Amino acid sequence: MKRFFMTAFTLVLIATAVFAEPVSVDFWHAMTGKNGEIVQAVCDKFNASQTDYKIVPVFKGSYSDTMNAGIAAFRAGQAPGIIQVYEVGTATMMAAKGAIKPVYQLMAENKAKFDPKAYIPTITSYYSTSKGEMLSMPFNSSTAVMYYNKEAFKKAGLDPEKPPVTWPEFFDYAKKLKASGMEGGFTTNWISWIQLENFSAWHNQSFGTKSNGFDGLDTKLVFNTPLTLKHFQTIYDLSKDKTFIYGGRENKANPLFSSGQVGMHFESIGGYGSMKATCKFEFGVARLPYYADVKGAPQNSIIGGASLWVFNGKGKPEYKAISEFFAFISQPEIQAFWHQNTGYLPITKAAYELTKSQGFYVANPGMEVAINQLLNKAPTGNSMGIRFGNFNIIREIEDQTWEDILAGKISVKDGLDKMVKDGNEKLREFERLYK
Amino acid sequence: MTKQYEFPSKGLPYLLVLPQMAVVFVFFFWPAAQAVYQSFFVQDPFGFSLIFVGFENYTKLFADPAYWDSFGVSTVFALSVAFSSMFIALFLAVQANRKMRFSSFYKTMLIWPYAVATMVAGVLWLFMFNPNVGVIAWFLAKVLGIKWNHLLDSGQALLLVSIAASWKQIAYNFVFFLAGLQAVPATLVEAAAIDGAGPGKRFWAIIFPLLSPTTFYLLVMNLVYGFFETFPIIHQVTAGGPGTSTNVLVYKVWRDGVINLDLGSSAAQSVVLMILVIGLTVVQFRFIERKVNY
């Protein structure tokens, strides 16, 4: 009897060796709905493509929930292999040097296929050191664009194929749209990301010093310039007769546009799909307007979205699995699949070319507008991206102050100065932690 | 003389309460102690850098006008929720306590909102009052000529979250008031009626004083609710805005800690909240339960 067990045990041992379980790596993400399904599909494709590794996507809630879960798990020694972190968390992840494994190191150590030059520079720069070392893998990237209601344009006697190019033209169009009987002219989402961060990059102006924080933690906000003041003052003045309507924080202004109350709107290209699903009229996508009298404008816009970070302290097989997965998702076919199904931008030039050759942009011209806007010029220190610690709270201060400006509690000038002053305090708090 | 059961051994009672105490310790005392400890430090989210700063988190907090604003907003909010929901609930309870047809149907319907999750209640009211597509907002603007925009008007925003929070709490108060009313001896009321007291007089001179234990209990519970349990409504309806006009204390703690990852300040804020809850509980046990009687 004893012998029987011994034999059985040995057989089991042999069996496990032969049919070895693949190395499994958890991938925590924050993609909901359709995008969540595409994440699953991408992982399934990877798992089916080979037998050694298995990537297990786990939905962890909102961006901040996911990041918090990751931080808590790391502190408890239970971190997943890969975690998706939104762009405002980038500086926090970067500063946590002991917690992360830089992607460029990971790829080199595991000799995975990796060519930093294959990626679109405006996207990778957001997640790279100033020396160009990629710290995290760009995943879902978007940028801010203008959406406009083509039918409303026709009604107001405007050419639906000629969206406004400069801000003065834009404001003029907005007044005409309102005069044509609409509830208002325009609205915008994400006041900080679109009207301050992208606005600065697009005009090649500094949002913060030290290349928007890329060159050091001793960065300061400097966006309270005459240009921003002019821009915000104009929007504020237009809010009085409802040419501009405020729709709320984050992407809460979308219903104003999709219900046809305003004719023009600013939103992420990542929202293209849901815009298509909710708008019962034909709409167009155009580049962000600019002030023509600013030298160097338009420059290029910056990205939003999230990237994939790898936690420190995992075993060699796990790192091998992750590096293979990153190489896999960088392939043009996978990128094109991701891009075309989610609306997020492709992260490699090859994926863009592939999508173009497939004729995708003929049916979806808005997507190409966004990519061209990102690629408009080689990024400068003002347009590589934003790297601030405590960035989330800085954006919150900007949201709150913007609401106070619109409610008439504070003047536009004092409001912008307050955003800069309070924001700088938060930057100093962050700097102190990492000295 | 109450009957007391004597345990044969001295250790047994302690052993019996041990599981409960263990739960309380793990889920209440330990986190509370952690909060107190962390409130004296600033730290990065990953825990690599921990700098002792003494009372700096507290001094910063109390020097911050935004925190005092938050205190004021919370107080106004909690008081208005407590009073309006109690007043309406009492009125409804008195009406439902009469003998009439379908009275159990009415009672069921009035209790129903309590079964709605707080988050869902927030979404419901948000939809109705959405300045752009909401039914009530549309009605206010088109029929009554009132411009409704809680996204920018602080007063309206506070009103909206108060309505949403009260609506939910009315059902809870209603149950207690109804039970309280049913416990009022009918003989007293009838005797007063025979003596010639009208319905109003009967209510204020007999029923209301007899209800006072219920009323005070509910007052404390409603204040606790208003201060500490309305997070989902604020989160869903206004997210603390416009500006900081509905940024109540609990919401601020959560935002600063969970979203903004400022753990030191968040810990200090939760210690302040803890002291507040302890204070309210002491008031309830020491003052109200002993002084209010009839």
PDB file of N, CA and C in Angstrom, chain B residues 152-212:
ATOM      1  N   LEU B 152     -22.977  75.701 -10.031  1.00  0.00           N
ATOM      2  CA  LEU B 152     -22.277  76.955  -9.756  1.00  0.00           C
ATOM      3  C   LEU B 152     -22.836  77.692  -8.543  1.00  0.00           C
ATOM      4  N   ASP B 153     -24.102  77.453  -8.206  1.00  0.00           N
ATOM      5  CA  ASP B 153     -24.710  78.179  -7.099  1.00  0.00           C
ATOM      6  C   ASP B 153     -24.534  77.388  -5.808  1.00  0.00           C
ATOM      7  N   SER B 154     -23.716  77.928  -4.893  1.00  0.00           N
ATOM      8  CA  SER B 154     -23.390  77.177  -3.672  1.00  0.00           C
ATOM      9  C   SER B 154     -24.621  76.896  -2.837  1.00  0.00           C
ATOM     10  N   GLY B 155     -25.518  77.887  -2.730  1.00  0.00           N
ATOM     11  CA  GLY B 155     -26.711  77.718  -1.915  1.00  0.00           C
ATOM     12  C   GLY B 155     -27.579  76.592  -2.445  1.00  0.00           C
ATOM     13  N   GLN B 156     -27.767  76.583  -3.740  1.00  0.00           N
ATOM     14  CA  GLN B 156     -28.587  75.544  -4.354  1.00  0.00           C
ATOM     15  C   GLN B 156     -27.937  74.178  -4.197  1.00  0.00           C
ATOM     16  N   ALA B 157     -26.624  74.145  -4.292  1.00  0.00           N
ATOM     17  CA  ALA B 157     -25.921  72.865  -4.149  1.00  0.00           C
ATOM     18  C   ALA B 157     -26.144  72.297  -2.757  1.00  0.00           C
ATOM     19  N   LEU B 158     -26.018  73.164  -1.760  1.00  0.00           N
ATOM     20  CA  LEU B 158     -26.208  72.719  -0.379  1.00  0.00           C
ATOM     21  C   LEU B 158     -27.666  72.297  -0.161  1.00  0.00           C
ATOM     22  N   LEU B 159     -28.569  73.045  -0.765  1.00  0.00           N
ATOM     23  CA  LEU B 159     -29.989  72.703  -0.657  1.00  0.00           C
ATOM     24  C   LEU B 159     -30.251  71.330  -1.259  1.00  0.00           C
ATOM     25  N   LEU B 160     -29.674  71.096  -2.419  1.00  0.00           N
ATOM     26  CA  LEU B 160     -29.917  69.830  -3.114  1.00  0.00           C
ATOM     27  C   LEU B 160     -29.405  68.640  -2.299  1.00  0.00           C
ATOM     28  N   VAL B 161     -28.178  68.719  -1.799  1.00  0.00           N
ATOM     29  CA  VAL B 161     -27.679  67.577  -1.020  1.00  0.00           C
ATOM     30  C   VAL B 161     -28.479  67.431   0.274  1.00  0.00           C
ATOM     31  N   SER B 162     -28.943  68.551   0.842  1.00  0.00           N
ATOM     32  CA  SER B 162     -29.760  68.451   2.053  1.00  0.00           C
ATOM     33  C   SER B 162     -31.074  67.743   1.753  1.00  0.00           C
ATOM     34  N   ILE B 163     -31.698  68.087   0.629  1.00  0.00           N
ATOM     35  CA  ILE B 163     -32.963  67.441   0.265  1.00  0.00           C
ATOM     36  C   ILE B 163     -32.740  65.940   0.074  1.00  0.00           C
ATOM     37  N   ALA B 164     -31.705  65.614  -0.682  1.00  0.00           N
ATOM     38  CA  ALA B 164     -31.450  64.204  -0.977  1.00  0.00           C
ATOM     39  C   ALA B 164     -31.183  63.423   0.310  1.00  0.00           C
ATOM     40  N   ALA B 165     -30.379  64.014   1.197  1.00  0.00           N
ATOM     41  CA  ALA B 165     -30.042  63.319   2.440  1.00  0.00           C
ATOM     42  C   ALA B 165     -31.259  63.220   3.358  1.00  0.00           C
ATOM     43  N   SER B 166     -32.090  64.275   3.399  1.00  0.00           N
ATOM     44  CA  SER B 166     -33.260  64.268   4.271  1.00  0.00           C
ATOM     45  C   SER B 166     -34.285  63.252   3.793  1.00  0.00           C
ATOM     46  N   TRP B 167     -34.490  63.239   2.488  1.00  0.00           N
ATOM     47  CA  TRP B 167     -35.497  62.342   1.902  1.00  0.00           C
ATOM     48  C   TRP B 167     -35.274  60.909   2.391  1.00  0.00           C
ATOM     49  N   LYS B 168     -34.021  60.524   2.393  1.00  0.00           N
ATOM     50  CA  LYS B 168     -33.694  59.174   2.779  1.00  0.00           C
ATOM     51  C   LYS B 168     -33.926  58.960   4.273  1.00  0.00           C
ATOM     52  N   GLN B 169     -33.639  59.998   5.044  1.00  0.00           N
ATOM     53  CA  GLN B 169     -33.699  59.853   6.490  1.00  0.00           C
ATOM     54  C   GLN B 169     -35.126  59.960   7.018  1.00  0.00           C
ATOM     55  N   ILE B 170     -36.024  60.551   6.241  1.00  0.00           N
ATOM     56  CA  ILE B 170     -37.419  60.685   6.685  1.00  0.00           C
ATOM     57  C   ILE B 170     -37.994  59.325   7.027  1.00  0.00           C
ATOM     58  N   ALA B 171     -37.719  58.334   6.194  1.00  0.00           N
ATOM     59  CA  ALA B 171     -38.274  57.001   6.407  1.00  0.00           C
ATOM     60  C   ALA B 171     -37.820  56.432   7.753  1.00  0.00           C
ATOM     61  N   TYR B 172     -36.558  56.618   8.043  1.00  0.00           N
ATOM     62  CA  TYR B 172     -35.998  56.117   9.301  1.00  0.00           C
ATOM     63  C   TYR B 172     -36.687  56.789  10.489  1.00  0.00           C
ATOM     64  N   ASN B 173     -36.783  58.100  10.429  1.00  0.00           N
ATOM     65  CA  ASN B 173     -37.420  58.847  11.520  1.00  0.00           C
ATOM     66  C   ASN B 173     -38.892  58.489  11.650  1.00  0.00           C
ATOM     67  N   PHE B 174     -39.514  58.261  10.507  1.00  0.00           N
ATOM     68  CA  PHE B 174     -40.927  57.932  10.471  1.00  0.00           C
ATOM     69  C   PHE B 174     -41.204  56.671  11.291  1.00  0.00           C
ATOM     70  N   VAL B 175     -40.381  55.651  11.105  1.00  0.00           N
ATOM     71  CA  VAL B 175     -40.575  54.389  11.825  1.00  0.00           C
ATOM     72  C   VAL B 175     -40.529  54.636  13.326  1.00  0.00           C
ATOM     73  N   PHE B 176     -39.541  55.412  13.767  1.00  0.00           N
ATOM     74  CA  PHE B 176     -39.387  55.637  15.205  1.00  0.00           C
ATOM     75  C   PHE B 176     -40.525  56.484  15.764  1.00  0.00           C
ATOM     76  N   PHE B 177     -40.893  57.507  15.009  1.00  0.00           N
ATOM     77  CA  PHE B 177     -41.980  58.359  15.488  1.00  0.00           C
ATOM     78  C   PHE B 177     -43.290  57.583  15.553  1.00  0.00           C
ATOM     79  N   LEU B 178     -43.530  56.755  14.547  1.00  0.00           N
ATOM     80  CA  LEU B 178     -44.768  55.986  14.522  1.00  0.00           C
ATOM     81  C   LEU B 178     -44.830  55.044  15.723  1.00  0.00           C
ATOM     82  N   ALA B 179     -43.695  54.379  15.983  1.00  0.00           N
ATOM     83  CA  ALA B 179     -43.639  53.479  17.131  1.00  0.00           C
ATOM     84  C   ALA B 179     -43.861  54.282  18.411  1.00  0.00           C
ATOM     85  N   GLY B 180     -43.247  55.454  18.486  1.00  0.00           N
ATOM     86  CA  GLY B 180     -43.400  56.311  19.663  1.00  0.00           C
ATOM     87  C   GLY B 180     -44.841  56.731  19.854  1.00  0.00           C
ATOM     88  N   LEU B 181     -45.499  57.088  18.766  1.00  0.00           N
ATOM     89  CA  LEU B 181     -46.892  57.537  18.843  1.00  0.00           C
ATOM     90  C   LEU B 181     -47.805  56.411  19.303  1.00  0.00           C
ATOM     91  N   GLN B 182     -47.485  55.196  18.821  1.00  0.00           N
ATOM     92  CA  GLN B 182     -48.341  54.074  19.190  1.00  0.00           C
ATOM     93  C   GLN B 182     -48.171  53.695  20.656  1.00  0.00           C
ATOM     94  N   ALA B 183     -47.053  54.137  21.228  1.00  0.00           N
ATOM     95  CA  ALA B 183     -46.823  53.830  22.635  1.00  0.00           C
ATOM     96  C   ALA B 183     -47.474  54.854  23.560  1.00  0.00           C
ATOM     97  N   VAL B 184     -47.972  55.941  22.972  1.00  0.00           N
ATOM     98  CA  VAL B 184     -48.663  56.935  23.806  1.00  0.00           C
ATOM     99  C   VAL B 184     -49.995  56.355  24.233  1.00  0.00           C
ATOM    100  N   PRO B 185     -50.272  56.296  25.554  1.00  0.00           N
ATOM    101  CA  PRO B 185     -51.515  55.667  26.017  1.00  0.00           C
ATOM    102  C   PRO B 185     -52.749  56.402  25.473  1.00  0.00           C
ATOM    103  N   ALA B 186     -53.619  55.659  24.850  1.00  0.00           N
ATOM    104  CA  ALA B 186     -54.811  56.270  24.257  1.00  0.00           C
ATOM    105  C   ALA B 186     -55.701  56.897  25.327  1.00  0.00           C
ATOM    106  N   THR B 187     -55.641  56.328  26.521  1.00  0.00           N
ATOM    107  CA  THR B 187     -56.506  56.836  27.601  1.00  0.00           C
ATOM    108  C   THR B 187     -56.205  58.305  27.900  1.00  0.00           C
ATOM    109  N   LEU B 188     -54.917  58.645  27.895  1.00  0.00           N
ATOM    110  CA  LEU B 188     -54.533  60.042  28.194  1.00  0.00           C
ATOM    111  C   LEU B 188     -55.121  60.988  27.162  1.00  0.00           C
ATOM    112  N   VAL B 189     -54.957  60.594  25.902  1.00  0.00           N
ATOM    113  CA  VAL B 189     -55.445  61.451  24.822  1.00  0.00           C
ATOM    114  C   VAL B 189     -56.972  61.574  24.902  1.00  0.00           C
ATOM    115  N   GLU B 190     -57.623  60.462  25.151  1.00  0.00           N
ATOM    116  CA  GLU B 190     -59.086  60.486  25.226  1.00  0.00           C
ATOM    117  C   GLU B 190     -59.564  61.346  26.395  1.00  0.00           C
ATOM    118  N   ALA B 191     -58.868  61.216  27.515  1.00  0.00           N
ATOM    119  CA  ALA B 191     -59.252  62.015  28.686  1.00  0.00           C
ATOM    120  C   ALA B 191     -59.139  63.499  28.373  1.00  0.00           C
ATOM    121  N   ALA B 192     -58.070  63.864  27.673  1.00  0.00           N
ATOM    122  CA  ALA B 192     -57.872  65.274  27.311  1.00  0.00           C
ATOM    123  C   ALA B 192     -58.988  65.730  26.384  1.00  0.00           C
ATOM    124  N   ALA B 193     -59.356  64.834  25.465  1.00  0.00           N
ATOM    125  CA  ALA B 193     -60.410  65.193  24.514  1.00  0.00           C
ATOM    126  C   ALA B 193     -61.717  65.441  25.248  1.00  0.00           C
ATOM    127  N   ILE B 194     -61.998  64.594  26.228  1.00  0.00           N
ATOM    128  CA  ILE B 194     -63.224  64.762  27.010  1.00  0.00           C
ATOM    129  C   ILE B 194     -63.190  66.083  27.773  1.00  0.00           C
ATOM    130  N   ASP B 195     -61.964  66.447  28.237  1.00  0.00           N
ATOM    131  CA  ASP B 195     -61.832  67.722  28.954  1.00  0.00           C
ATOM    132  C   ASP B 195     -61.927  68.922  28.016  1.00  0.00           C
ATOM    133  N   GLY B 196     -62.020  68.662  26.739  1.00  0.00           N
ATOM    134  CA  GLY B 196     -62.236  69.767  25.815  1.00  0.00           C
ATOM    135  C   GLY B 196     -61.004  70.262  25.079  1.00  0.00           C
ATOM    136  N   ALA B 197     -59.899  69.499  25.136  1.00  0.00           N
ATOM    137  CA  ALA B 197     -58.701  69.924  24.421  1.00  0.00           C
ATOM    138  C   ALA B 197     -58.829  69.586  22.942  1.00  0.00           C
ATOM    139  N   GLY B 198     -58.543  70.545  22.073  1.00  0.00           N
ATOM    140  CA  GLY B 198     -58.600  70.316  20.626  1.00  0.00           C
ATOM    141  C   GLY B 198     -57.413  69.480  20.172  1.00  0.00           C
ATOM    142  N   PRO B 199     -57.399  69.085  18.882  1.00  0.00           N
ATOM    143  CA  PRO B 199     -56.318  68.240  18.378  1.00  0.00           C
ATOM    144  C   PRO B 199     -54.929  68.872  18.547  1.00  0.00           C
ATOM    145  N   GLY B 200     -54.817  70.177  18.283  1.00  0.00           N
ATOM    146  CA  GLY B 200     -53.533  70.856  18.405  1.00  0.00           C
ATOM    147  C   GLY B 200     -53.038  70.842  19.843  1.00  0.00           C
ATOM    148  N   LYS B 201     -53.922  71.181  20.730  1.00  0.00           N
ATOM    149  CA  LYS B 201     -53.609  71.230  22.156  1.00  0.00           C
ATOM    150  C   LYS B 201     -53.187  69.837  22.649  1.00  0.00           C
ATOM    151  N   ARG B 202     -53.966  68.821  22.206  1.00  0.00           N
ATOM    152  CA  ARG B 202     -53.666  67.452  22.627  1.00  0.00           C
ATOM    153  C   ARG B 202     -52.260  67.060  22.168  1.00  0.00           C
ATOM    154  N   PHE B 203     -51.934  67.485  20.948  1.00  0.00           N
ATOM    155  CA  PHE B 203     -50.627  67.104  20.423  1.00  0.00           C
ATOM    156  C   PHE B 203     -49.489  67.763  21.208  1.00  0.00           C
ATOM    157  N   TRP B 204     -49.568  69.075  21.351  1.00  0.00           N
ATOM    158  CA  TRP B 204     -48.449  69.789  21.965  1.00  0.00           C
ATOM    159  C   TRP B 204     -48.356  69.572  23.477  1.00  0.00           C
ATOM    160  N   ALA B 205     -49.542  69.382  24.148  1.00  0.00           N
ATOM    161  CA  ALA B 205     -49.507  69.269  25.602  1.00  0.00           C
ATOM    162  C   ALA B 205     -49.306  67.839  26.071  1.00  0.00           C
ATOM    163  N   ILE B 206     -49.688  66.868  25.272  1.00  0.00           N
ATOM    164  CA  ILE B 206     -49.595  65.488  25.751  1.00  0.00           C
ATOM    165  C   ILE B 206     -48.672  64.629  24.891  1.00  0.00           C
ATOM    166  N   ILE B 207     -48.998  64.583  23.599  1.00  0.00           N
ATOM    167  CA  ILE B 207     -48.266  63.635  22.756  1.00  0.00           C
ATOM    168  C   ILE B 207     -46.802  64.043  22.583  1.00  0.00           C
ATOM    169  N   PHE B 208     -46.556  65.309  22.240  1.00  0.00           N
ATOM    170  CA  PHE B 208     -45.190  65.732  21.963  1.00  0.00           C
ATOM    171  C   PHE B 208     -44.248  65.549  23.167  1.00  0.00           C
ATOM    172  N   PRO B 209     -44.667  65.969  24.369  1.00  0.00           N
ATOM    173  CA  PRO B 209     -43.778  65.713  25.521  1.00  0.00           C
ATOM    174  C   PRO B 209     -43.540  64.230  25.754  1.00  0.00           C
ATOM    175  N   LEU B 210     -44.571  63.414  25.528  1.00  0.00           N
ATOM    176  CA  LEU B 210     -44.389  61.978  25.729  1.00  0.00           C
ATOM    177  C   LEU B 210     -43.435  61.377  24.688  1.00  0.00           C
ATOM    178  N   LEU B 211     -43.340  62.057  23.548  1.00  0.00           N
ATOM    179  CA  LEU B 211     -42.455  61.575  22.494  1.00  0.00           C
ATOM    180  C   LEU B 211     -41.004  61.994  22.714  1.00  0.00           C
ATOM    181  N   SER B 212     -40.773  62.858  23.702  1.00  0.00           N
ATOM    182  CA  SER B 212     -39.437  63.483  23.777  1.00  0.00           C
ATOM    183  C   SER B 212     -38.264  62.506  23.825  1.00  0.00           C
TER     184      SER B 212
END
